[in-house]
CSV table of N, CA and C in Angstrom, one decimal:
chain,number,residue,atom,x,y,z
A,8,MET,N,-7.1,-40.1,7.1
A,8,MET,CA,-8.1,-39.2,7.5
A,8,MET,C,-9.5,-39.8,7.3
A,9,GLY,N,-10.3,-39.9,8.3
A,9,GLY,CA,-11.6,-40.5,8.2
A,9,GLY,C,-12.6,-39.7,7.4
A,10,THR,N,-13.8,-40.3,7.1
A,10,THR,CA,-14.7,-39.5,6.2
A,10,THR,C,-15.3,-38.3,7.0
A,11,GLU,N,-15.5,-38.4,8.3
A,11,GLU,CA,-16.0,-37.3,9.0
A,11,GLU,C,-15.0,-36.1,9.0
A,12,ALA,N,-13.7,-36.4,9.0
A,12,ALA,CA,-12.7,-35.3,9.0
A,12,ALA,C,-12.7,-34.6,7.6
A,13,ARG,N,-13.2,-35.3,6.6
A,13,ARG,CA,-13.2,-34.6,5.3
A,13,ARG,C,-14.6,-34.0,5.0
A,14,GLY,N,-15.5,-34.0,6.0
A,14,GLY,CA,-16.7,-33.3,5.9
A,14,GLY,C,-17.8,-34.2,5.3
A,15,VAL,N,-17.6,-35.5,5.1
A,15,VAL,CA,-18.5,-36.4,4.6
A,15,VAL,C,-19.0,-37.3,5.7
A,16,ALA,N,-20.3,-37.2,6.0
A,16,ALA,CA,-20.9,-38.0,7.0
A,16,ALA,C,-20.9,-39.5,6.6
A,17,ALA,N,-20.4,-40.3,7.5
A,17,ALA,CA,-20.5,-41.7,7.3
A,17,ALA,C,-21.8,-42.3,7.7
A,18,GLY,N,-22.4,-43.0,6.8
A,18,GLY,CA,-23.8,-43.6,7.1
A,18,GLY,C,-23.6,-45.0,7.7
A,19,PRO,N,-24.7,-45.6,8.1
A,19,PRO,CA,-24.6,-46.9,8.7
A,19,PRO,C,-24.1,-47.9,7.7
A,20,ARG,N,-23.4,-48.9,8.1
A,20,ARG,CA,-23.0,-49.9,7.2
A,20,ARG,C,-24.2,-50.8,6.8
A,21,LEU,N,-24.2,-51.3,5.6
A,21,LEU,CA,-25.2,-52.2,5.1
A,21,LEU,C,-24.7,-53.6,5.3
A,22,GLY,N,-25.5,-54.4,6.0
A,22,GLY,CA,-25.2,-55.8,6.2
A,22,GLY,C,-25.5,-56.6,4.9
A,23,ARG,N,-24.5,-57.4,4.5
A,23,ARG,CA,-24.7,-58.2,3.2
A,23,ARG,C,-25.1,-59.6,3.6
A,24,HIS,N,-26.1,-60.1,2.8
A,24,HIS,CA,-26.6,-61.5,3.1
A,24,HIS,C,-26.9,-62.2,1.7
A,25,ARG,N,-26.8,-63.5,1.8
A,25,ARG,CA,-27.2,-64.3,0.6
A,25,ARG,C,-28.4,-65.2,1.0
A,26,LEU,N,-29.4,-65.1,0.2
A,26,LEU,CA,-30.6,-65.9,0.5
A,26,LEU,C,-30.8,-66.9,-0.7
A,27,THR,N,-31.4,-68.0,-0.4
A,27,THR,CA,-31.9,-68.9,-1.4
A,27,THR,C,-33.4,-68.9,-1.4
A,28,VAL,N,-34.0,-68.4,-2.4
A,28,VAL,CA,-35.5,-68.2,-2.5
A,28,VAL,C,-36.0,-68.9,-3.7
A,29,ASP,N,-36.9,-69.9,-3.6
A,29,ASP,CA,-37.4,-70.6,-4.7
A,29,ASP,C,-36.3,-71.3,-5.5
A,30,GLY,N,-35.2,-71.7,-4.8
A,30,GLY,CA,-34.1,-72.4,-5.5
A,30,GLY,C,-33.1,-71.4,-6.2
A,31,ARG,N,-33.3,-70.1,-6.0
A,31,ARG,CA,-32.4,-69.1,-6.7
A,31,ARG,C,-31.6,-68.4,-5.6
A,32,ARG,N,-30.3,-68.2,-5.9
A,32,ARG,CA,-29.4,-67.4,-5.0
A,32,ARG,C,-29.6,-66.0,-5.2
A,33,VAL,N,-29.8,-65.2,-4.1
A,33,VAL,CA,-30.0,-63.8,-4.2
A,33,VAL,C,-29.2,-63.1,-3.2
A,34,SER,N,-28.5,-62.0,-3.6
A,34,SER,CA,-27.7,-61.2,-2.6
A,34,SER,C,-28.5,-60.0,-2.2
A,35,VAL,N,-28.5,-59.7,-0.9
A,35,VAL,CA,-29.2,-58.5,-0.4
A,35,VAL,C,-28.2,-57.7,0.5
A,36,ALA,N,-28.4,-56.4,0.6
A,36,ALA,CA,-27.7,-55.6,1.5
A,36,ALA,C,-28.8,-54.8,2.3
A,37,VAL,N,-28.8,-54.8,3.6
A,37,VAL,CA,-29.8,-54.2,4.4
A,37,VAL,C,-29.2,-53.3,5.5
A,38,GLY,N,-29.8,-52.2,5.7
A,38,GLY,CA,-29.3,-51.3,6.8
A,38,GLY,C,-30.3,-50.2,7.0
A,39,GLY,N,-30.1,-49.6,8.2
A,39,GLY,CA,-31.0,-48.5,8.6
A,39,GLY,C,-32.3,-48.9,9.2
A,40,ARG,N,-33.0,-47.9,9.7
A,40,ARG,CA,-34.4,-48.1,10.3
A,40,ARG,C,-35.3,-47.1,9.7
A,41,GLY,N,-36.6,-47.5,9.6
A,41,GLY,CA,-37.6,-46.6,9.1
A,41,GLY,C,-38.4,-47.2,8.0
A,42,LEU,N,-38.9,-46.4,7.1
A,42,LEU,CA,-39.7,-46.8,6.0
A,42,LEU,C,-38.8,-47.6,5.0
A,43,PRO,N,-39.2,-48.8,4.6
A,43,PRO,CA,-38.4,-49.6,3.7
A,43,PRO,C,-38.3,-48.9,2.3
A,44,LEU,N,-37.0,-48.8,1.9
A,44,LEU,CA,-36.7,-48.3,0.6
A,44,LEU,C,-35.9,-49.4,-0.1
A,45,VAL,N,-36.6,-50.0,-1.1
A,45,VAL,CA,-36.1,-51.2,-1.8
A,45,VAL,C,-35.5,-50.8,-3.1
A,46,LEU,N,-34.3,-51.2,-3.4
A,46,LEU,CA,-33.6,-50.9,-4.7
A,46,LEU,C,-33.3,-52.3,-5.4
A,47,ALA,N,-33.8,-52.4,-6.6
A,47,ALA,CA,-33.4,-53.5,-7.5
A,47,ALA,C,-32.4,-52.9,-8.5
A,48,SER,N,-31.2,-53.5,-8.5
A,48,SER,CA,-30.2,-53.0,-9.4
A,48,SER,C,-30.3,-53.5,-10.8
A,49,GLY,N,-29.6,-52.9,-11.7
A,49,GLY,CA,-29.6,-53.2,-13.1
A,49,GLY,C,-28.8,-54.4,-13.5
A,50,LEU,N,-28.9,-54.8,-14.7
A,50,LEU,CA,-28.2,-56.0,-15.2
A,50,LEU,C,-26.7,-55.8,-15.1
A,51,LEU,N,-26.1,-56.8,-14.5
A,51,LEU,CA,-24.6,-56.8,-14.3
A,51,LEU,C,-24.2,-55.8,-13.2
A,52,LEU,N,-25.1,-55.2,-12.5
A,52,LEU,CA,-24.7,-54.2,-11.5
A,52,LEU,C,-25.1,-54.8,-10.1
A,53,THR,N,-24.5,-54.3,-9.1
A,53,THR,CA,-24.8,-54.7,-7.7
A,53,THR,C,-25.0,-53.5,-6.8
A,54,ASP,N,-25.4,-53.7,-5.6
A,54,ASP,CA,-25.6,-52.6,-4.7
A,54,ASP,C,-24.3,-51.9,-4.4
A,55,ARG,N,-23.1,-52.6,-4.7
A,55,ARG,CA,-21.8,-51.9,-4.4
A,55,ARG,C,-21.7,-50.7,-5.2
A,56,LEU,N,-22.3,-50.6,-6.4
A,56,LEU,CA,-22.2,-49.4,-7.2
A,56,LEU,C,-22.9,-48.2,-6.4
A,57,TYR,N,-23.9,-48.5,-5.6
A,57,TYR,CA,-24.7,-47.4,-5.0
A,57,TYR,C,-24.4,-47.3,-3.5
A,58,VAL,N,-23.3,-48.0,-3.0
A,58,VAL,CA,-23.2,-48.2,-1.5
A,58,VAL,C,-23.1,-46.8,-0.8
A,59,GLN,N,-22.4,-45.8,-1.3
A,59,GLN,CA,-22.3,-44.5,-0.6
A,59,GLN,C,-23.7,-43.9,-0.4
A,60,THR,N,-24.4,-43.8,-1.5
A,60,THR,CA,-25.8,-43.2,-1.5
A,60,THR,C,-26.7,-44.1,-0.6
A,61,LEU,N,-26.7,-45.4,-0.7
A,61,LEU,CA,-27.5,-46.2,0.1
A,61,LEU,C,-27.2,-46.1,1.6
A,62,SER,N,-26.0,-46.0,1.9
A,62,SER,CA,-25.6,-45.8,3.3
A,62,SER,C,-26.1,-44.5,3.9
A,63,ARG,N,-26.1,-43.4,3.1
A,63,ARG,CA,-26.7,-42.1,3.5
A,63,ARG,C,-28.2,-42.2,3.7
A,64,LEU,N,-28.8,-42.9,2.8
A,64,LEU,CA,-30.3,-43.1,2.9
A,64,LEU,C,-30.6,-43.9,4.2
A,65,ALA,N,-29.8,-44.9,4.5
A,65,ALA,CA,-30.0,-45.8,5.6
A,65,ALA,C,-29.9,-44.9,6.9
A,66,GLY,N,-29.1,-43.8,6.9
A,66,GLY,CA,-29.0,-43.0,8.0
A,66,GLY,C,-30.0,-41.8,8.0
A,67,ALA,N,-30.9,-41.8,7.1
A,67,ALA,CA,-31.9,-40.7,7.0
A,67,ALA,C,-33.3,-41.2,7.1
A,68,GLY,N,-33.5,-42.2,7.9
A,68,GLY,CA,-34.9,-42.6,8.2
A,68,GLY,C,-35.5,-43.7,7.3
A,69,PHE,N,-34.6,-44.4,6.5
A,69,PHE,CA,-35.0,-45.5,5.7
A,69,PHE,C,-34.4,-46.8,6.1
A,70,ARG,N,-35.1,-47.8,6.0
A,70,ARG,CA,-34.6,-49.2,6.1
A,70,ARG,C,-34.2,-49.6,4.6
A,71,VAL,N,-33.0,-49.5,4.2
A,71,VAL,CA,-32.6,-49.7,2.9
A,71,VAL,C,-32.4,-51.2,2.7
A,72,VAL,N,-33.0,-51.7,1.6
A,72,VAL,CA,-32.9,-53.1,1.2
A,72,VAL,C,-32.5,-53.1,-0.3
A,73,ALA,N,-31.3,-53.4,-0.6
A,73,ALA,CA,-30.8,-53.4,-1.9
A,73,ALA,C,-30.7,-54.9,-2.4
A,74,ILE,N,-31.3,-55.2,-3.5
A,74,ILE,CA,-31.4,-56.6,-3.9
A,74,ILE,C,-30.8,-56.8,-5.3
A,75,ASP,N,-29.9,-57.7,-5.3
A,75,ASP,CA,-29.3,-58.2,-6.6
A,75,ASP,C,-30.0,-59.4,-7.0
A,76,VAL,N,-31.1,-59.3,-7.7
A,76,VAL,CA,-31.9,-60.4,-8.0
A,76,VAL,C,-31.2,-61.4,-9.0
A,77,ALA,N,-31.3,-62.7,-8.6
A,77,ALA,CA,-30.7,-63.7,-9.4
A,77,ALA,C,-31.2,-63.7,-10.9
A,78,GLY,N,-30.3,-63.9,-11.8
A,78,GLY,CA,-30.7,-64.0,-13.2
A,78,GLY,C,-31.0,-62.6,-13.8
A,79,SER,N,-31.1,-62.7,-15.2
A,79,SER,CA,-31.3,-61.4,-15.9
A,79,SER,C,-32.5,-61.5,-16.8
A,80,GLY,N,-33.1,-62.7,-17.0
A,80,GLY,CA,-34.1,-62.8,-18.0
A,80,GLY,C,-33.6,-63.0,-19.4
A,81,VAL,N,-32.3,-62.9,-19.6
A,81,VAL,CA,-31.7,-63.1,-20.9
A,81,VAL,C,-30.6,-64.2,-20.8
A,82,ALA,N,-30.6,-64.9,-19.7
A,82,ALA,CA,-29.5,-65.9,-19.5
A,82,ALA,C,-29.8,-67.2,-20.2
A,83,GLY,N,-30.9,-67.4,-20.9
A,83,GLY,CA,-31.2,-68.6,-21.5
A,83,GLY,C,-31.6,-69.8,-20.6
A,84,ASP,N,-32.0,-69.4,-19.4
A,84,ASP,CA,-32.4,-70.5,-18.4
A,84,ASP,C,-33.9,-70.8,-18.4
A,85,GLY,N,-34.6,-70.2,-19.4
A,85,GLY,CA,-36.0,-70.5,-19.5
A,85,GLY,C,-36.9,-69.6,-18.6
A,86,LYS,N,-36.2,-68.7,-17.9
A,86,LYS,CA,-37.0,-67.8,-17.0
A,86,LYS,C,-37.2,-66.5,-17.7
A,87,GLY,N,-38.3,-65.9,-17.6
A,87,GLY,CA,-38.6,-64.6,-18.2
A,87,GLY,C,-38.6,-63.5,-17.2
A,88,LEU,N,-38.7,-62.3,-17.7
A,88,LEU,CA,-38.6,-61.1,-16.8
A,88,LEU,C,-39.8,-61.2,-15.8
A,89,ASP,N,-40.9,-61.7,-16.2
A,89,ASP,CA,-42.0,-61.7,-15.2
A,89,ASP,C,-41.7,-62.7,-14.1
A,90,GLU,N,-40.9,-63.8,-14.4
A,90,GLU,CA,-40.5,-64.7,-13.3
A,90,GLU,C,-39.6,-64.0,-12.3
A,91,TYR,N,-38.7,-63.1,-12.8
A,91,TYR,CA,-37.7,-62.4,-11.9
A,91,TYR,C,-38.5,-61.3,-11.2
A,92,GLY,N,-39.5,-60.8,-11.7
A,92,GLY,CA,-40.3,-59.8,-11.0
A,92,GLY,C,-41.0,-60.5,-9.8
A,93,ARG,N,-41.5,-61.7,-10.0
A,93,ARG,CA,-42.1,-62.5,-8.9
A,93,ARG,C,-41.1,-62.9,-7.9
A,94,LEU,N,-39.9,-63.2,-8.4
A,94,LEU,CA,-38.8,-63.5,-7.4
A,94,LEU,C,-38.5,-62.3,-6.5
A,95,LEU,N,-38.5,-61.1,-7.1
A,95,LEU,CA,-38.2,-59.9,-6.3
A,95,LEU,C,-39.3,-59.9,-5.2
A,96,GLY,N,-40.5,-60.1,-5.5
A,96,GLY,CA,-41.6,-60.1,-4.5
A,96,GLY,C,-41.4,-61.2,-3.4
A,97,ARG,N,-40.9,-62.4,-3.9
A,97,ARG,CA,-40.7,-63.5,-2.9
A,97,ARG,C,-39.5,-63.1,-2.0
A,98,VAL,N,-38.5,-62.5,-2.5
A,98,VAL,CA,-37.4,-62.1,-1.6
A,98,VAL,C,-37.9,-61.1,-0.6
A,99,LEU,N,-38.7,-60.2,-1.0
A,99,LEU,CA,-39.2,-59.2,0.0
A,99,LEU,C,-40.1,-59.9,1.0
A,100,ASP,N,-40.9,-60.9,0.6
A,100,ASP,CA,-41.6,-61.7,1.5
A,100,ASP,C,-40.7,-62.4,2.6
A,101,GLU,N,-39.6,-63.0,2.1
A,101,GLU,CA,-38.7,-63.6,3.0
A,101,GLU,C,-38.1,-62.6,4.0
A,102,LEU,N,-37.9,-61.4,3.6
A,102,LEU,CA,-37.3,-60.3,4.4
A,102,LEU,C,-38.3,-59.7,5.3
A,103,GLY,N,-39.6,-60.0,5.1
A,103,GLY,CA,-40.7,-59.4,5.9
A,103,GLY,C,-41.0,-58.0,5.5
A,104,VAL,N,-40.7,-57.6,4.3
A,104,VAL,CA,-41.1,-56.3,3.8
A,104,VAL,C,-42.5,-56.3,3.2
A,105,GLU,N,-43.4,-55.7,3.8
A,105,GLU,CA,-44.8,-55.7,3.3
A,105,GLU,C,-45.1,-54.5,2.4
A,106,ARG,N,-44.8,-53.3,2.9
A,106,ARG,CA,-45.0,-52.1,2.1
A,106,ARG,C,-43.7,-51.3,2.0
A,107,MET,N,-43.5,-50.7,0.8
A,107,MET,CA,-42.2,-50.1,0.6
A,107,MET,C,-42.3,-48.9,-0.4
A,108,VAL,N,-41.2,-48.1,-0.4
A,108,VAL,CA,-40.9,-47.3,-1.6
A,108,VAL,C,-40.0,-48.2,-2.4
A,109,LEU,N,-40.3,-48.4,-3.7
A,109,LEU,CA,-39.6,-49.3,-4.5
A,109,LEU,C,-38.9,-48.5,-5.6
A,110,ALA,N,-37.6,-48.8,-5.8
A,110,ALA,CA,-36.8,-48.1,-6.8
A,110,ALA,C,-36.1,-49.2,-7.6
A,111,GLY,N,-36.0,-48.9,-8.9
A,111,GLY,CA,-35.3,-49.8,-9.8
A,111,GLY,C,-34.5,-49.1,-10.9
A,112,HIS,N,-33.3,-49.6,-11.1
A,112,HIS,CA,-32.4,-49.0,-12.1
A,112,HIS,C,-32.3,-50.0,-13.3
A,113,SER,N,-32.5,-49.6,-14.5
A,113,SER,CA,-32.3,-50.4,-15.7
A,113,SER,C,-33.2,-51.6,-15.6
A,114,LEU,N,-32.6,-52.8,-15.7
A,114,LEU,CA,-33.3,-54.0,-15.6
A,114,LEU,C,-34.1,-54.1,-14.3
A,115,GLY,N,-33.5,-53.6,-13.2
A,115,GLY,CA,-34.2,-53.6,-11.9
A,115,GLY,C,-35.4,-52.8,-12.0
A,116,GLY,N,-35.4,-51.7,-12.8
A,116,GLY,CA,-36.6,-50.9,-13.0
A,116,GLY,C,-37.8,-51.8,-13.6
A,117,ARG,N,-37.4,-52.6,-14.5
A,117,ARG,CA,-38.4,-53.5,-15.1
A,117,ARG,C,-39.0,-54.5,-14.1
A,118,LEU,N,-38.1,-55.0,-13.3
A,118,LEU,CA,-38.5,-56.0,-12.2
A,118,LEU,C,-39.4,-55.2,-11.2
A,119,ALA,N,-39.0,-54.0,-10.8
A,119,ALA,CA,-39.8,-53.2,-9.9
A,119,ALA,C,-41.2,-52.9,-10.5
A,120,THR,N,-41.2,-52.6,-11.8
A,120,THR,CA,-42.5,-52.3,-12.5
A,120,THR,C,-43.4,-53.6,-12.5
A,121,GLU,N,-42.8,-54.7,-12.7
A,121,GLU,CA,-43.6,-56.0,-12.7
A,121,GLU,C,-44.1,-56.2,-11.3
A,122,LEU,N,-43.3,-56.0,-10.3
A,122,LEU,CA,-43.8,-56.2,-8.9
A,122,LEU,C,-44.9,-55.2,-8.6
A,123,ALA,N,-44.7,-53.9,-8.9
A,123,ALA,CA,-45.7,-52.9,-8.6
A,123,ALA,C,-47.0,-53.1,-9.4
A,124,ALA,N,-47.0,-53.6,-10.6
A,124,ALA,CA,-48.2,-53.9,-11.3
A,124,ALA,C,-48.9,-55.1,-10.8
A,125,GLY,N,-48.2,-56.1,-10.3
A,125,GLY,CA,-48.8,-57.3,-9.8
A,125,GLY,C,-49.3,-57.2,-8.4
A,126,GLN,N,-48.6,-56.3,-7.6
A,126,GLN,CA,-48.9,-56.2,-6.1
A,126,GLN,C,-49.0,-54.7,-5.8
A,127,PRO,N,-49.8,-53.9,-6.4
A,127,PRO,CA,-49.8,-52.5,-6.1
A,127,PRO,C,-50.0,-52.1,-4.7
A,128,GLU,N,-50.7,-52.9,-3.9
A,128,GLU,CA,-50.9,-52.6,-2.5
A,128,GLU,C,-49.7,-52.6,-1.7
A,129,ARG,N,-48.6,-53.1,-2.2
A,129,ARG,CA,-47.3,-53.2,-1.4
A,129,ARG,C,-46.5,-51.9,-1.7
A,130,VAL,N,-46.7,-51.2,-2.8
A,130,VAL,CA,-45.8,-50.1,-3.2
A,130,VAL,C,-46.4,-48.8,-2.9
A,131,ILE,N,-45.7,-48.1,-2.0
A,131,ILE,CA,-46.1,-46.7,-1.6
A,131,ILE,C,-45.7,-45.7,-2.7
A,132,ALA,N,-44.6,-45.9,-3.3
A,132,ALA,CA,-44.1,-45.1,-4.4
A,132,ALA,C,-43.1,-45.9,-5.3
A,133,LEU,N,-43.1,-45.6,-6.6
A,133,LEU,CA,-42.2,-46.4,-7.5
A,133,LEU,C,-41.3,-45.4,-8.1
A,134,LEU,N,-40.0,-45.6,-8.0
A,134,LEU,CA,-39.0,-44.7,-8.6
A,134,LEU,C,-38.2,-45.5,-9.6
A,135,LEU,N,-38.2,-45.0,-10.9
A,135,LEU,CA,-37.6,-45.7,-12.0
A,135,LEU,C,-36.4,-44.9,-12.5
A,136,VAL,N,-35.3,-45.5,-12.6
A,136,VAL,CA,-34.1,-44.8,-13.1
A,136,VAL,C,-33.6,-45.5,-14.4
A,137,ASP,N,-33.8,-44.9,-15.5
A,137,ASP,CA,-33.4,-45.5,-16.8
A,137,ASP,C,-33.9,-46.9,-16.9
A,138,ALA,N,-35.2,-47.1,-16.6
A,138,ALA,CA,-35.8,-48.4,-16.5
A,138,ALA,C,-36.0,-49.1,-17.8
A,139,GLY,N,-35.8,-50.4,-17.9
A,139,GLY,CA,-36.0,-51.2,-19.1
A,139,GLY,C,-37.4,-51.6,-19.2
A,140,VAL,N,-38.3,-50.6,-19.6
A,140,VAL,CA,-39.7,-50.9,-19.8
A,140,VAL,C,-40.2,-50.5,-21.1
A,141,GLY,N,-41.3,-51.1,-21.6
A,141,GLY,CA,-41.8,-50.7,-22.9
A,141,GLY,C,-41.5,-51.7,-24.0
A,142,ALA,N,-42.3,-51.5,-25.1
A,142,ALA,CA,-42.2,-52.3,-26.3
A,142,ALA,C,-40.7,-52.4,-26.9
A,143,PRO,N,-40.0,-51.3,-27.0
A,143,PRO,CA,-38.6,-51.5,-27.6
A,143,PRO,C,-37.7,-52.3,-26.7
A,144,TRP,N,-37.9,-52.2,-25.4
A,144,TRP,CA,-37.1,-53.0,-24.5
A,144,TRP,C,-37.5,-54.5,-24.6
A,145,ASP,N,-38.8,-54.8,-24.7
A,145,ASP,CA,-39.2,-56.1,-24.8
A,145,ASP,C,-38.7,-56.8,-26.1
A,146,THR,N,-38.7,-56.0,-27.2
A,146,THR,CA,-38.2,-56.6,-28.4
A,146,THR,C,-36.7,-56.9,-28.3
A,147,LEU,N,-35.9,-56.0,-27.7
A,147,LEU,CA,-34.5,-56.2,-27.5
A,147,LEU,C,-34.3,-57.5,-26.7
A,148,VAL,N,-35.0,-57.6,-25.6
A,148,VAL,CA,-34.8,-58.8,-24.8
A,148,VAL,C,-35.1,-60.1,-25.5
A,149,ARG,N,-36.2,-60.1,-26.4
A,149,ARG,CA,-36.5,-61.2,-27.2
A,149,ARG,C,-35.3,-61.5,-28.2
A,150,LEU,N,-34.8,-60.5,-28.8
A,150,LEU,CA,-33.7,-60.7,-29.7
A,150,LEU,C,-32.5,-61.3,-29.0
A,151,VAL,N,-32.2,-60.8,-27.9
A,151,VAL,CA,-31.0,-61.3,-27.1
A,151,VAL,C,-31.3,-62.7,-26.7
A,152,GLY,N,-32.5,-63.1,-26.3
A,152,GLY,CA,-32.9,-64.4,-26.0
A,152,GLY,C,-32.7,-65.4,-27.1
A,153,TYR,N,-32.9,-65.0,-28.3
A,153,TYR,CA,-32.7,-65.9,-29.5
A,153,TYR,C,-31.2,-66.0,-29.8
A,154,ALA,N,-30.5,-65.0,-29.6
A,154,ALA,CA,-29.0,-65.0,-29.9
A,154,ALA,C,-28.2,-64.3,-28.8
A,155,PRO,N,-28.0,-65.0,-27.7
A,155,PRO,CA,-27.3,-64.4,-26.5
A,155,PRO,C,-26.0,-63.7,-26.9
A,156,PRO,N,-25.1,-64.2,-27.8
A,156,PRO,CA,-23.9,-63.4,-28.1
A,156,PRO,C,-24.2,-62.0,-28.6
A,157,SER,N,-25.4,-61.7,-29.0
A,157,SER,CA,-25.7,-60.4,-29.5
A,157,SER,C,-25.6,-59.3,-28.4
A,158,VAL,N,-25.6,-59.8,-27.1
A,158,VAL,CA,-25.4,-58.8,-26.0
A,158,VAL,C,-24.1,-58.1,-26.2
A,159,GLY,N,-23.0,-58.8,-26.6
A,159,GLY,CA,-21.7,-58.2,-26.8
A,159,GLY,C,-21.7,-57.1,-27.9
A,160,VAL,N,-22.4,-57.4,-28.9
A,160,VAL,CA,-22.5,-56.5,-30.1
A,160,VAL,C,-23.3,-55.3,-29.7
A,161,LEU,N,-24.5,-55.5,-29.0
A,161,LEU,CA,-25.3,-54.4,-28.5
A,161,LEU,C,-24.6,-53.5,-27.5
A,162,GLY,N,-23.7,-54.1,-26.7
A,162,GLY,CA,-23.0,-53.4,-25.6
A,162,GLY,C,-22.0,-52.5,-26.3
């Protein structure tokens, strides 16, 4: 039985792509037409977690751009969260997204906040869902950076 037969409207499919931006591999899912709605997902999450909702939004007047930004800022590769916030902006440059509604979940919320603070003229609205922002989060990230195995303990 198809989704329409069960009373659930099927949305447009999101096309999945891999980009290399500034030497970093980034996965994106794009679909729909209209006002760009950009989602930065949380640590260890991908757009696949949100695919049903994103597909519906893509069918409701939004050009959905879901970005799984490379790295986490805690991977010990010398890159900080501000670096990944800039990477998010560079990915959007590559995709030709100039102005957007920007949404971020968890770590993606931190990256979205970094982008919005650094380039406020690009952001029409900022939506944060359980975002990793503020002094307690920064302290936690520093602790994990000093002792990466502590992620398992904290989880």
